[in-house]
Amino acid sequence: MAPSCNPRSLWAPSVQPSGRPPLLCPPSTPASSPPPAGRSTLRGRRPTQAVARSPENPPLRAPRRHPNIQQQISVKSQLPMDSAVNGVRQPPARAGSRLCTRCGERKAALKRPKTLEQICRECFYIVFEDEIHQTIVDNNLFKPGDRVAIGASGGKDSTVLAYVLSELNRRHKYSLDLFLLSVDEGITGYRDDSLETVKRNEIQYGLPLKIVSYKDLYGWTMDDIVKAIGLKNNCTFCGVFRRQALDRGAALLKVDKIVTGHNADDIAETVLLNILRGDIARLSRCTFITTGEDGPIPRCKPFKYTYEKEIVIYPYYAILCIYSPNAYRGFAREFIKDLERLRPRAILDIIKSGENFRISTTTRMPEQGTCERCGYISSQKLCKACVLLDGLNRGLPKLGIGRTKGVAGGDSDTGSFDTVRLYKLTNYGCEMG
Amino acid sequence: MHLTLEFGGGLELLLEKSIKMHKVDVQPIDGQEKVMMKGLLSWVKSNLIKERPEMFLKGDSVRPGVLVLINDCDWELCGGLDAELEEKDVVVFISTLHGVL
């Protein structure tokens, strides 16, 4: 097998027959040896799919339009597995010994959490991309001619999003002008590495890249902020600043929309967190596929119904933020993965629950205005970023975070109710990350 | 039995020197003919994991959110914990739980 550009990216070879660019190409990953010959393996190329899509090579077989027939075939072919023969239970099926429930021809390689279908690599690529296309079409995410910024962190979600979106844009003629938009928080060893990934994406996918930095926008890098306030609460700064930074970058690019790589797991997690925090304002909008339509630049999430498992397996890649303790979010995430194991549909069901929440009409919702200082959307006099910056610049970095001395007393706690109370008391602050 | 193990998505941070690829020689548990995934997980826990095993394992399985591939095939299709491994198999562990590791 020819060495792939990213030997760790499972199904994303560096050179594909269709001439596609490599999906991901992180530096200095050790080359892995190919699995032994004669075994079913998925590592390497995507020949069948790529050849079938090439205009010069019309597909020899067209299995994808007959799901029902294929289903029957595959059910039959699965029957002998795991079944008892002469009272002796057969050992579990080996890798790839079951057939794909979609095409009925190739060996299954993946169990889709969303549908429990067992499908092969080639069919996985088709359904993965088709479902995202369907989500885009069904929700009218874009208009022809739209300028669209892809919020690109260099992580797996946004990198897969950049690749899939540029691919779908070509294939289905969306006529979109796509841009990569990155925020440089100034975190040495984390963001500088992931920005390298984004710079490679710029070249690989031929998408113009704009990077906006906290240093330029706010005069502070995250490294500076952590030096000033320590590791607790730094995610509040980062979250608030990033949200604004993306909007400002998008304004500079004069785009009509921002797309982000939030996936189904992310949204289910956010639904749970908003319930746990009692944050009804966010609960009601966190499941919207498009948000901020009343604002200058709406945002949308084409991966709203895409499981993280499939995004990870599409190419494999992940990078971790070295500053994120974020334990509370972590618990919700772990809970979601527990649920997924028991009942994979749970993730979609939580999103559905979030969508169907109705807030009683007597509940007062926060009103949205603009920040007196910078003009950014805010439900308070000053937006959260301005409050946080005030604190940093005045040497009171805890300003706007959790309880502070003389306000609520007691030991410091970052519970959101206390945070909300503090905002009300000081008439400061607005959006939490 | 010779196996190639790969750790990714942050799991490599739990191993010595954060090395992602490991060529290992694993013997079946006494009384068993073959190495099963169940046995491999406990072997990994006692031989490779240097810190925070709870990031990798939960109960006798991997922590939910850790993706396991045997020869690039989803282990859920290979029998999960009961999957039998064969000589020169490649087993990949990828954590999807970012930000928590």
Short mmCIF file of C-alpha atoms in Angstrom, two decimals:
data_model
loop_
_atom_site.label_atom_id
_atom_site.label_comp_id
_atom_site.label_asym_id
_atom_site.label_seq_id
_atom_site.Cartn_x
_atom_site.Cartn_y
_atom_site.Cartn_z
CA MET A 1 0.00 0.00 0.00
CA ALA A 2 1.34 3.37 -0.89
CA PRO A 3 2.09 5.45 2.17
CA SER A 4 -0.75 7.78 2.80
CA CYS A 5 -0.27 11.43 3.59
CA ASN A 6 -1.81 10.83 6.96
CA PRO A 7 -1.31 7.22 7.81
CA ARG A 8 -3.58 7.58 10.78
CA SER A 9 -6.48 8.90 8.81
CA LEU A 10 -8.33 5.71 8.29
CA TRP A 11 -10.20 6.20 5.14
CA ALA A 12 -8.71 9.31 3.70
CA PRO A 13 -5.85 8.58 1.37
CA SER A 14 -3.56 11.34 0.20
CA VAL A 15 -4.18 10.67 -3.45
CA GLN A 16 -7.53 9.49 -4.56
CA PRO A 17 -8.45 8.26 -8.00
CA SER A 18 -10.87 11.14 -8.40
CA GLY A 19 -8.08 13.59 -7.76
CA ARG A 20 -9.55 14.74 -4.49
CA PRO A 21 -7.26 16.49 -2.11
CA PRO A 22 -6.30 14.69 1.07
CA LEU A 23 -8.71 15.34 3.84
CA LEU A 24 -6.20 15.79 6.56
CA CYS A 25 -2.49 15.74 6.73
CA PRO A 26 -1.12 16.32 10.20
CA PRO A 27 2.63 16.48 10.54
CA SER A 28 4.94 13.86 11.91
CA THR A 29 2.64 10.95 12.47
CA PRO A 30 4.39 7.61 12.34
CA ALA A 31 3.65 5.46 9.35
CA SER A 32 1.57 2.49 10.26
CA SER A 33 2.09 -0.87 8.72
CA PRO A 34 -0.79 -2.10 6.63
CA PRO A 35 -2.89 -4.86 8.09
CA PRO A 36 -1.97 -8.34 6.92
CA ALA A 37 -2.90 -9.34 3.42
CA GLY A 38 -5.93 -11.48 2.94
CA ARG A 39 -7.82 -9.80 5.76
CA SER A 40 -10.69 -7.54 5.21
CA THR A 41 -9.42 -4.07 5.70
CA LEU A 42 -10.64 -0.60 5.14
CA ARG A 43 -7.41 1.24 5.48
CA GLY A 44 -6.33 3.08 2.43
CA ARG A 45 -8.15 4.15 -0.63
CA ARG A 46 -11.72 4.69 -1.50
CA PRO A 47 -11.55 3.23 -4.96
CA THR A 48 -15.07 1.98 -5.49
CA GLN A 49 -16.77 5.18 -4.56
CA ALA A 50 -14.30 7.40 -6.35
CA VAL A 51 -14.40 5.37 -9.53
CA ALA A 52 -18.18 5.18 -9.50
CA ARG A 53 -18.45 8.94 -9.28
CA SER A 54 -16.03 9.72 -12.02
CA PRO A 55 -17.87 10.82 -15.17
CA GLU A 56 -15.58 8.69 -17.37
CA ASN A 57 -16.40 5.62 -15.35
CA PRO A 58 -20.13 5.19 -14.98
CA PRO A 59 -20.96 2.92 -12.11
CA LEU A 60 -21.01 -0.72 -13.10
CA ARG A 61 -23.50 -1.57 -10.44
CA ALA A 62 -26.03 0.72 -8.88
CA PRO A 63 -26.83 -0.84 -5.53
CA ARG A 64 -27.78 2.34 -3.77
CA ARG A 65 -31.27 2.81 -5.21
CA HIS A 66 -32.65 -0.46 -3.93
CA PRO A 67 -32.43 -0.31 -0.21
CA ASN A 68 -35.32 -2.69 0.42
CA ILE A 69 -34.00 -5.43 -1.75
CA GLN A 70 -30.57 -5.01 -0.29
CA GLN A 71 -32.01 -5.11 3.18
CA GLN A 72 -33.58 -8.50 2.50
CA ILE A 73 -30.42 -9.92 1.04
CA SER A 74 -28.37 -8.72 3.93
CA VAL A 75 -30.77 -10.04 6.53
CA LYS A 76 -30.52 -13.46 4.91
CA SER A 77 -26.79 -13.31 4.73
CA GLN A 78 -26.60 -12.37 8.38
CA LEU A 79 -28.75 -15.16 9.67
CA PRO A 80 -26.05 -17.79 10.11
CA MET A 81 -23.94 -15.44 12.21
CA ASP A 82 -24.09 -15.86 15.93
CA SER A 83 -26.70 -18.56 15.58
CA ALA A 84 -26.43 -21.81 17.41
CA VAL A 85 -25.38 -24.81 15.36
CA ASN A 86 -26.01 -28.17 17.01
CA GLY A 87 -26.45 -26.39 20.29
CA VAL A 88 -22.96 -24.93 20.16
CA ARG A 89 -22.83 -21.15 19.99
CA GLN A 90 -20.64 -20.03 17.14
CA PRO A 91 -17.91 -17.54 17.87
CA PRO A 92 -18.75 -13.94 17.08
CA ALA A 93 -18.30 -12.90 13.50
CA ARG A 94 -14.84 -11.70 12.58
CA ALA A 95 -14.11 -8.29 11.23
CA GLY A 96 -15.86 -7.66 7.98
CA SER A 97 -17.54 -11.02 7.67
CA ARG A 98 -21.03 -9.54 7.51
CA LEU A 99 -22.30 -7.88 4.38
CA CYS A 100 -23.26 -4.25 4.10
CA THR A 101 -26.99 -3.82 4.68
CA ARG A 102 -27.08 -1.13 2.05
CA CYS A 103 -25.34 -2.58 -0.98
CA GLY A 104 -25.41 -6.21 0.10
CA GLU A 105 -22.14 -6.72 -1.72
CA ARG A 106 -19.23 -5.50 0.32
CA LYS A 107 -18.30 -6.37 3.85
CA ALA A 108 -19.71 -4.18 6.60
CA ALA A 109 -17.19 -2.08 8.48
CA LEU A 110 -19.23 0.28 10.58
CA LYS A 111 -22.33 0.15 12.72
CA ARG A 112 -24.13 3.43 12.25
CA PRO A 113 -25.29 4.71 15.64
CA LYS A 114 -28.15 6.62 14.08
CA THR A 115 -29.78 3.69 12.31
CA LEU A 116 -27.90 0.61 13.60
CA GLU A 117 -27.26 -0.25 9.96
CA GLN A 118 -24.10 -2.20 9.31
CA ILE A 119 -22.54 -0.67 6.28
CA CYS A 120 -19.37 -0.85 4.24
CA ARG A 121 -16.85 1.91 3.85
CA GLU A 122 -18.04 2.94 0.39
CA CYS A 123 -21.70 3.16 1.41
CA PHE A 124 -20.71 5.03 4.55
CA TYR A 125 -19.13 7.80 2.49
CA ILE A 126 -22.21 8.02 0.31
CA VAL A 127 -24.75 8.15 3.16
CA PHE A 128 -22.60 10.45 5.30
CA GLU A 129 -22.26 13.03 2.55
CA ASP A 130 -25.81 12.58 1.25
CA GLU A 131 -27.34 13.13 4.68
CA ILE A 132 -25.46 16.40 5.10
CA HIS A 133 -26.58 17.48 1.64
CA GLN A 134 -30.15 16.59 2.60
CA THR A 135 -29.88 18.59 5.83
CA ILE A 136 -28.62 21.60 3.86
CA VAL A 137 -31.40 21.33 1.28
CA ASP A 138 -34.24 20.58 3.71
CA ASN A 139 -33.36 23.52 5.92
CA ASN A 140 -32.54 25.98 3.12
CA LEU A 141 -29.22 26.70 4.78
CA PHE A 142 -27.81 28.55 1.79
CA LYS A 143 -28.86 30.62 -1.17
CA PRO A 144 -26.97 30.48 -4.46
CA GLY A 145 -24.22 33.08 -4.46
CA ASP A 146 -23.95 33.20 -0.66
CA ARG A 147 -20.55 34.00 0.80
CA VAL A 148 -20.05 31.49 3.61
CA ALA A 149 -17.35 31.44 6.28
CA ILE A 150 -16.50 28.05 7.75
CA GLY A 151 -15.52 28.47 11.39
CA ALA A 152 -12.29 26.47 11.25
CA SER A 153 -10.53 25.49 14.44
CA GLY A 154 -8.28 22.87 12.93
CA GLY A 155 -10.15 20.20 14.89
CA LYS A 156 -11.85 17.18 13.42
CA ASP A 157 -15.34 18.64 13.10
CA SER A 158 -14.47 21.82 11.27
CA THR A 159 -11.90 20.12 9.08
CA VAL A 160 -14.39 17.50 7.98
CA LEU A 161 -16.96 20.27 7.52
CA ALA A 162 -14.61 22.28 5.29
CA TYR A 163 -13.90 19.22 3.19
CA VAL A 164 -17.50 17.99 2.90
CA LEU A 165 -18.91 21.45 2.26
CA SER A 166 -16.45 22.26 -0.51
CA GLU A 167 -17.12 18.84 -1.98
CA LEU A 168 -20.93 19.23 -1.85
CA ASN A 169 -20.65 22.77 -3.18
CA ARG A 170 -18.92 21.38 -6.26
CA ARG A 171 -21.03 18.27 -6.62
CA HIS A 172 -24.45 19.83 -6.13
CA LYS A 173 -23.60 23.27 -7.53
CA TYR A 174 -24.60 25.31 -4.48
CA SER A 175 -22.70 28.25 -6.02
CA LEU A 176 -21.27 29.23 -2.66
CA ASP A 177 -18.16 31.31 -2.08
CA LEU A 178 -16.51 29.45 0.78
CA PHE A 179 -13.94 30.88 3.18
CA LEU A 180 -12.08 29.47 6.14
CA LEU A 181 -12.28 31.66 9.22
CA SER A 182 -10.07 30.92 12.18
CA VAL A 183 -9.62 32.53 15.54
CA ASP A 184 -6.15 32.62 17.06
CA GLU A 185 -6.70 32.66 20.81
CA GLY A 186 -2.97 32.77 21.41
CA ILE A 187 -2.56 29.43 23.16
CA THR A 188 0.98 28.24 22.60
CA GLY A 189 1.23 24.56 21.78
CA TYR A 190 -2.45 24.18 21.04
CA ARG A 191 -3.76 26.79 18.69
CA ASP A 192 -0.52 27.33 16.84
CA ASP A 193 -0.55 23.62 15.95
CA SER A 194 -4.17 23.57 14.92
CA LEU A 195 -3.73 26.74 12.88
CA GLU A 196 -1.14 24.82 10.89
CA THR A 197 -3.90 22.32 10.09
CA VAL A 198 -6.14 25.15 8.95
CA LYS A 199 -3.35 26.55 6.77
CA ARG A 200 -2.97 23.16 5.16
CA ASN A 201 -6.74 23.02 4.62
CA GLU A 202 -6.47 26.39 2.86
CA ILE A 203 -4.09 24.89 0.34
CA GLN A 204 -5.71 21.45 0.07
CA TYR A 205 -9.25 22.67 -0.50
CA GLY A 206 -8.32 25.94 -2.20
CA LEU A 207 -10.35 28.02 0.26
CA PRO A 208 -9.20 31.53 1.24
CA LEU A 209 -8.30 31.72 4.93
CA LYS A 210 -8.76 34.61 7.36
CA ILE A 211 -7.28 34.43 10.85
CA VAL A 212 -8.36 36.90 13.53
CA SER A 213 -6.45 36.93 16.80
CA TYR A 214 -7.44 37.80 20.37
CA LYS A 215 -4.23 39.81 20.53
CA ASP A 216 -5.33 42.06 17.67
CA LEU A 217 -8.96 42.29 18.74
CA TYR A 218 -8.61 42.57 22.50
CA GLY A 219 -4.92 43.17 23.20
CA TRP A 220 -4.72 39.93 25.21
CA THR A 221 -3.76 36.41 24.22
CA MET A 222 -5.21 33.46 26.14
CA ASP A 223 -1.70 32.78 27.45
CA ASP A 224 -1.69 36.33 28.92
CA ILE A 225 -5.18 35.83 30.35
CA VAL A 226 -4.27 32.52 31.98
CA LYS A 227 -1.20 34.18 33.48
CA ALA A 228 -3.47 36.81 34.97
CA ILE A 229 -6.38 34.67 36.19
CA GLY A 230 -5.13 31.09 36.36
CA LEU A 231 -6.78 28.03 34.91
CA LYS A 232 -10.15 28.51 36.53
CA ASN A 233 -12.72 30.39 34.49
CA ASN A 234 -10.39 30.93 31.58
CA CYS A 235 -12.87 29.10 29.35
CA THR A 236 -15.39 31.87 30.01
CA PHE A 237 -13.04 34.42 28.50
CA CYS A 238 -12.18 32.15 25.65
CA GLY A 239 -15.81 31.32 24.83
CA VAL A 240 -17.05 34.89 25.00
CA PHE A 241 -14.11 36.26 23.02
CA ARG A 242 -14.27 33.54 20.38
CA ARG A 243 -17.93 34.15 19.66
CA GLN A 244 -17.29 37.83 19.00
CA ALA A 245 -14.05 37.18 17.17
CA LEU A 246 -15.83 34.90 14.71
CA ASP A 247 -18.45 37.55 14.07
CA ARG A 248 -15.83 40.23 13.55
CA GLY A 249 -13.80 38.03 11.23
CA ALA A 250 -16.97 37.23 9.31
CA ALA A 251 -17.72 40.94 8.99
CA LEU A 252 -14.24 41.52 7.59
CA LEU A 253 -14.82 38.77 5.04
CA LYS A 254 -18.23 40.30 4.21
CA VAL A 255 -19.88 36.87 4.38
CA ASP A 256 -23.61 36.18 4.50
CA LYS A 257 -23.34 33.17 6.83
CA ILE A 258 -21.05 31.41 9.24
CA VAL A 259 -21.15 27.63 9.41
CA THR A 260 -19.76 25.75 12.39
CA GLY A 261 -18.91 22.09 12.88
CA HIS A 262 -21.23 21.48 15.85
CA ASN A 263 -22.38 17.88 15.64
CA ALA A 264 -25.38 15.97 17.02
CA ASP A 265 -23.48 14.98 20.17
CA ASP A 266 -22.55 18.64 20.78
CA ILE A 267 -26.14 19.77 20.43
CA ALA A 268 -27.55 16.99 22.62
CA GLU A 269 -24.95 17.90 25.24
CA THR A 270 -25.90 21.57 25.05
CA VAL A 271 -29.59 20.72 25.43
CA LEU A 272 -28.80 18.79 28.61
CA LEU A 273 -26.54 21.52 29.97
CA ASN A 274 -29.14 24.19 29.34
CA ILE A 275 -31.71 22.07 31.17
CA LEU A 276 -29.29 21.48 34.05
CA ARG A 277 -28.50 25.19 34.20
CA GLY A 278 -32.12 26.21 33.84
CA ASP A 279 -31.11 28.45 30.97
CA ILE A 280 -34.40 28.65 29.11
CA ALA A 281 -33.31 31.38 26.74
CA ARG A 282 -30.52 29.22 25.36
CA LEU A 283 -32.52 26.01 25.62
CA SER A 284 -35.04 27.40 23.21
CA ARG A 285 -32.48 28.38 20.59
CA CYS A 286 -29.71 25.82 21.01
CA THR A 287 -31.45 23.30 18.78
CA PHE A 288 -32.05 25.74 15.93
CA ILE A 289 -30.02 24.75 12.92
CA THR A 290 -29.70 28.43 12.04
CA THR A 291 -29.31 31.08 14.73
CA GLY A 292 -28.88 34.83 14.71
CA GLU A 293 -31.08 35.39 11.68
CA ASP A 294 -32.14 38.70 13.13
CA GLY A 295 -28.51 39.69 13.62
CA PRO A 296 -25.97 40.77 11.02
CA ILE A 297 -24.51 37.34 10.26
CA PRO A 298 -26.55 34.17 10.87
CA ARG A 299 -24.82 30.97 11.88
CA CYS A 300 -25.75 27.45 10.95
CA LYS A 301 -24.80 23.91 11.79
CA PRO A 302 -24.87 21.51 8.85
CA PHE A 303 -23.73 18.67 11.17
CA LYS A 304 -26.76 19.07 13.45
CA TYR A 305 -27.84 15.49 12.79
CA THR A 306 -24.38 14.03 12.22
CA TYR A 307 -23.04 11.74 14.94
CA GLU A 308 -19.60 12.42 16.32
CA LYS A 309 -18.68 8.78 15.88
CA GLU A 310 -19.11 9.14 12.14
CA ILE A 311 -17.22 12.42 11.97
CA VAL A 312 -14.30 10.84 13.82
CA ILE A 313 -14.29 7.83 11.59
CA TYR A 314 -14.66 9.83 8.37
CA PRO A 315 -11.01 10.80 8.67
CA TYR A 316 -9.49 10.31 12.04
CA TYR A 317 -8.18 13.37 13.71
CA ALA A 318 -8.47 15.18 16.99
CA ILE A 319 -6.63 17.84 18.91
CA LEU A 320 -7.15 18.80 22.50
CA CYS A 321 -7.23 22.21 24.09
CA ILE A 322 -4.58 22.32 26.80
CA TYR A 323 -6.50 24.90 28.80
CA SER A 324 -9.90 23.26 28.99
CA PRO A 325 -10.78 21.64 32.28
CA ASN A 326 -14.48 22.23 31.60
CA ALA A 327 -15.48 19.39 33.88
CA TYR A 328 -19.19 20.18 33.93
CA ARG A 329 -19.51 19.95 30.17
CA GLY A 330 -17.39 16.79 30.34
CA PHE A 331 -19.87 15.08 32.63
CA ALA A 332 -22.76 15.81 30.30
CA ARG A 333 -20.72 14.54 27.39
CA GLU A 334 -19.87 11.32 29.18
CA PHE A 335 -23.49 10.85 30.12
CA ILE A 336 -24.41 11.20 26.47
CA LYS A 337 -21.85 8.58 25.45
CA ASP A 338 -23.27 6.26 28.13
CA LEU A 339 -26.73 6.78 26.72
CA GLU A 340 -25.46 6.20 23.20
CA ARG A 341 -24.07 2.83 24.20
CA LEU A 342 -27.38 1.75 25.73
CA ARG A 343 -29.52 3.25 23.01
CA PRO A 344 -27.78 4.97 20.10
CA ARG A 345 -30.89 6.91 19.12
CA ALA A 346 -30.73 8.78 22.44
CA ILE A 347 -28.63 11.56 20.93
CA LEU A 348 -31.20 12.38 18.27
CA ASP A 349 -33.97 12.00 20.85
CA ILE A 350 -32.38 14.59 23.13
CA ILE A 351 -32.16 17.03 20.23
CA LYS A 352 -35.83 16.30 19.52
CA SER A 353 -36.69 16.96 23.18
CA GLY A 354 -34.81 20.24 23.04
CA GLU A 355 -36.67 21.23 19.89
CA ASN A 356 -40.01 20.43 21.48
CA PHE A 357 -39.50 22.32 24.70
CA ARG A 358 -42.11 24.99 25.14
CA ILE A 359 -41.43 27.80 27.54
CA SER A 360 -44.47 28.98 29.46
CA THR A 361 -45.70 32.29 28.14
CA THR A 362 -45.50 33.96 31.54
CA THR A 363 -41.73 33.47 31.72
CA ARG A 364 -39.82 36.66 31.14
CA MET A 365 -37.08 36.20 28.58
CA PRO A 366 -33.97 38.36 28.43
CA GLU A 367 -34.22 41.08 25.85
CA GLN A 368 -31.48 41.51 23.34
CA GLY A 369 -29.98 44.94 22.71
CA THR A 370 -26.53 46.15 21.83
CA CYS A 371 -23.44 46.86 23.90
CA GLU A 372 -23.03 50.56 24.69
CA ARG A 373 -19.32 50.37 24.19
CA CYS A 374 -18.68 48.15 21.17
CA GLY A 375 -22.11 47.73 19.59
CA TYR A 376 -22.08 43.94 19.75
CA ILE A 377 -25.36 42.15 20.58
CA SER A 378 -25.96 42.11 24.31
CA SER A 379 -28.80 41.75 26.75
CA GLN A 380 -27.06 44.08 29.19
CA LYS A 381 -25.57 47.56 28.96
CA LEU A 382 -22.14 46.19 28.20
CA CYS A 383 -21.50 42.97 26.37
CA LYS A 384 -19.78 40.13 28.16
CA ALA A 385 -16.52 40.58 26.25
CA CYS A 386 -16.31 44.25 27.27
CA VAL A 387 -16.94 43.34 30.92
CA LEU A 388 -14.28 40.66 30.85
CA LEU A 389 -11.82 43.00 29.13
CA ASP A 390 -12.55 45.69 31.70
CA GLY A 391 -11.61 43.25 34.41
CA LEU A 392 -8.43 42.17 32.66
CA ASN A 393 -7.29 45.70 31.93
CA ARG A 394 -8.07 46.94 35.44
CA GLY A 395 -6.23 44.05 37.01
CA LEU A 396 -9.50 42.59 38.32
CA PRO A 397 -9.73 39.58 36.05
CA LYS A 398 -12.46 37.91 38.11
CA LEU A 399 -14.86 40.70 37.21
CA GLY A 400 -17.84 39.20 35.44
CA ILE A 401 -17.11 35.65 36.53
CA GLY A 402 -18.97 33.76 39.20
CA ARG A 403 -19.28 35.17 42.70
CA THR A 404 -16.95 37.90 43.79
CA LYS A 405 -16.16 39.21 47.23
CA GLY A 406 -18.74 41.54 48.59
CA VAL A 407 -21.39 40.48 46.14
CA ALA A 408 -22.57 37.05 47.11
CA GLY A 409 -19.99 36.08 49.69
CA GLY A 410 -18.91 32.56 50.48
CA ASP A 411 -16.29 30.66 48.62
CA SER A 412 -16.03 31.19 44.96
CA ASP A 413 -18.31 29.11 42.88
CA THR A 414 -19.07 29.31 39.22
CA GLY A 415 -22.64 28.08 39.34
CA SER A 416 -24.56 29.83 36.63
CA PHE A 417 -27.35 31.01 38.89
CA ASP A 418 -24.81 32.92 40.94
CA THR A 419 -23.35 34.26 37.75
CA VAL A 420 -26.73 35.42 36.59
CA ARG A 421 -27.38 37.03 39.96
CA LEU A 422 -24.08 38.85 39.79
CA TYR A 423 -24.90 40.25 36.38
CA LYS A 424 -28.21 41.50 37.64
CA LEU A 425 -26.63 43.07 40.69
CA THR A 426 -23.98 44.87 38.75
CA ASN A 427 -26.04 45.40 35.64
CA TYR A 428 -23.12 44.08 33.72
CA GLY A 429 -22.55 41.24 31.34
CA CYS A 430 -24.68 39.44 28.90
CA GLU A 431 -23.95 36.25 27.08
CA MET A 432 -22.20 33.36 28.70
CA GLY A 433 -20.04 31.19 26.46
CA MET B 1 0.36 -13.27 19.63
CA HIS B 2 1.73 -10.22 17.85
CA LEU B 3 -0.61 -7.28 17.63
CA THR B 4 -0.29 -3.67 16.57
CA LEU B 5 -2.11 -1.25 18.84
CA GLU B 6 -2.73 2.39 17.98
CA PHE B 7 -4.03 5.04 20.36
CA GLY B 8 -5.41 8.36 19.22
CA GLY B 9 -7.67 11.29 19.98
CA GLY B 10 -5.74 11.99 23.17
CA LEU B 11 -5.58 8.43 24.52
CA GLU B 12 -1.88 8.37 23.69
CA LEU B 13 -1.38 10.90 26.48
CA LEU B 14 -2.17 8.13 28.98
CA LEU B 15 0.73 6.04 27.72
CA GLU B 16 4.43 6.32 28.38
CA LYS B 17 6.03 9.10 26.32
CA SER B 18 2.67 9.54 24.55
CA ILE B 19 3.65 7.02 21.91
CA LYS B 20 0.73 6.28 19.61
CA MET B 21 1.80 3.02 18.01
CA HIS B 22 2.71 -0.09 19.92
CA LYS B 23 3.81 -3.44 18.53
CA VAL B 24 3.04 -5.86 21.29
CA ASP B 25 3.11 -9.56 22.09
CA VAL B 26 0.05 -10.60 24.07
CA GLN B 27 -0.60 -14.08 25.43
CA PRO B 28 -4.08 -15.53 25.97
CA ILE B 29 -5.38 -15.60 29.51
CA ASP B 30 -4.83 -19.00 31.18
CA GLY B 31 -7.33 -21.56 30.00
CA GLN B 32 -8.16 -19.69 26.80
CA GLU B 33 -6.93 -20.51 23.36
CA LYS B 34 -7.09 -17.08 21.85
CA VAL B 35 -6.67 -13.49 22.89
CA MET B 36 -10.06 -11.85 23.17
CA MET B 37 -10.72 -8.11 23.20
CA LYS B 38 -11.70 -8.41 26.86
CA GLY B 39 -8.30 -9.86 27.67
CA LEU B 40 -6.51 -7.32 25.50
CA LEU B 41 -8.15 -4.42 27.36
CA SER B 42 -6.97 -5.68 30.74
CA TRP B 43 -3.52 -6.36 29.25
CA VAL B 44 -3.39 -2.77 27.97
CA LYS B 45 -4.50 -1.48 31.36
CA SER B 46 -1.76 -3.29 33.24
CA ASN B 47 1.02 -3.01 30.65
CA LEU B 48 0.60 0.21 28.70
CA ILE B 49 -1.57 2.71 30.55
CA LYS B 50 0.53 4.85 32.83
CA GLU B 51 -2.06 7.23 34.23
CA ARG B 52 -5.77 7.85 34.57
CA PRO B 53 -6.99 4.42 33.37
CA GLU B 54 -10.55 5.68 33.89
CA MET B 55 -10.05 7.81 30.75
CA PHE B 56 -9.68 4.59 28.78
CA LEU B 57 -11.74 1.98 30.61
CA LYS B 58 -15.08 1.97 32.34
CA GLY B 59 -16.10 -1.30 33.96
CA ASP B 60 -14.63 -4.09 31.88
CA SER B 61 -15.03 -2.25 28.58
CA VAL B 62 -13.65 0.91 27.03
CA ARG B 63 -15.15 4.15 28.20
CA PRO B 64 -18.17 5.09 26.09
CA GLY B 65 -16.99 7.51 23.43
CA VAL B 66 -13.83 5.55 22.74
CA LEU B 67 -13.98 4.14 19.24
CA VAL B 68 -12.41 0.71 18.70
CA LEU B 69 -11.46 -0.62 15.29
CA ILE B 70 -10.12 -4.10 14.62
CA ASN B 71 -8.36 -4.08 11.26
CA ASP B 72 -10.26 -0.85 10.58
CA CYS B 73 -13.60 -2.50 11.23
CA ASP B 74 -15.91 -1.18 13.94
CA TRP B 75 -15.46 -3.60 16.86
CA GLU B 76 -19.22 -3.59 17.43
CA LEU B 77 -19.40 -5.66 14.23
CA CYS B 78 -16.66 -8.03 15.37
CA GLY B 79 -18.25 -9.10 18.63
CA GLY B 80 -17.10 -6.27 20.90
CA LEU B 81 -15.49 -7.60 24.07
CA ASP B 82 -15.87 -11.17 22.81
CA ALA B 83 -14.06 -10.53 19.52
CA GLU B 84 -11.23 -12.99 19.07
CA LEU B 85 -7.99 -11.53 17.86
CA GLU B 86 -5.67 -13.16 15.39
CA GLU B 87 -1.97 -12.93 14.74
CA LYS B 88 -0.92 -9.51 13.35
CA ASP B 89 -4.28 -7.87 13.90
CA VAL B 90 -4.30 -4.07 14.10
CA VAL B 91 -6.43 -2.63 16.89
CA VAL B 92 -7.07 1.12 16.98
CA PHE B 93 -8.47 3.05 19.95
CA ILE B 94 -9.65 6.60 19.31
CA SER B 95 -11.16 8.81 21.95
CA THR B 96 -13.89 11.13 20.75
CA LEU B 97 -14.10 12.78 24.15
CA HIS B 98 -12.04 15.88 23.54
CA GLY B 99 -11.59 18.54 26.14
CA VAL B 100 -11.96 16.07 28.96
CA LEU B 101 -8.70 14.27 28.62
#
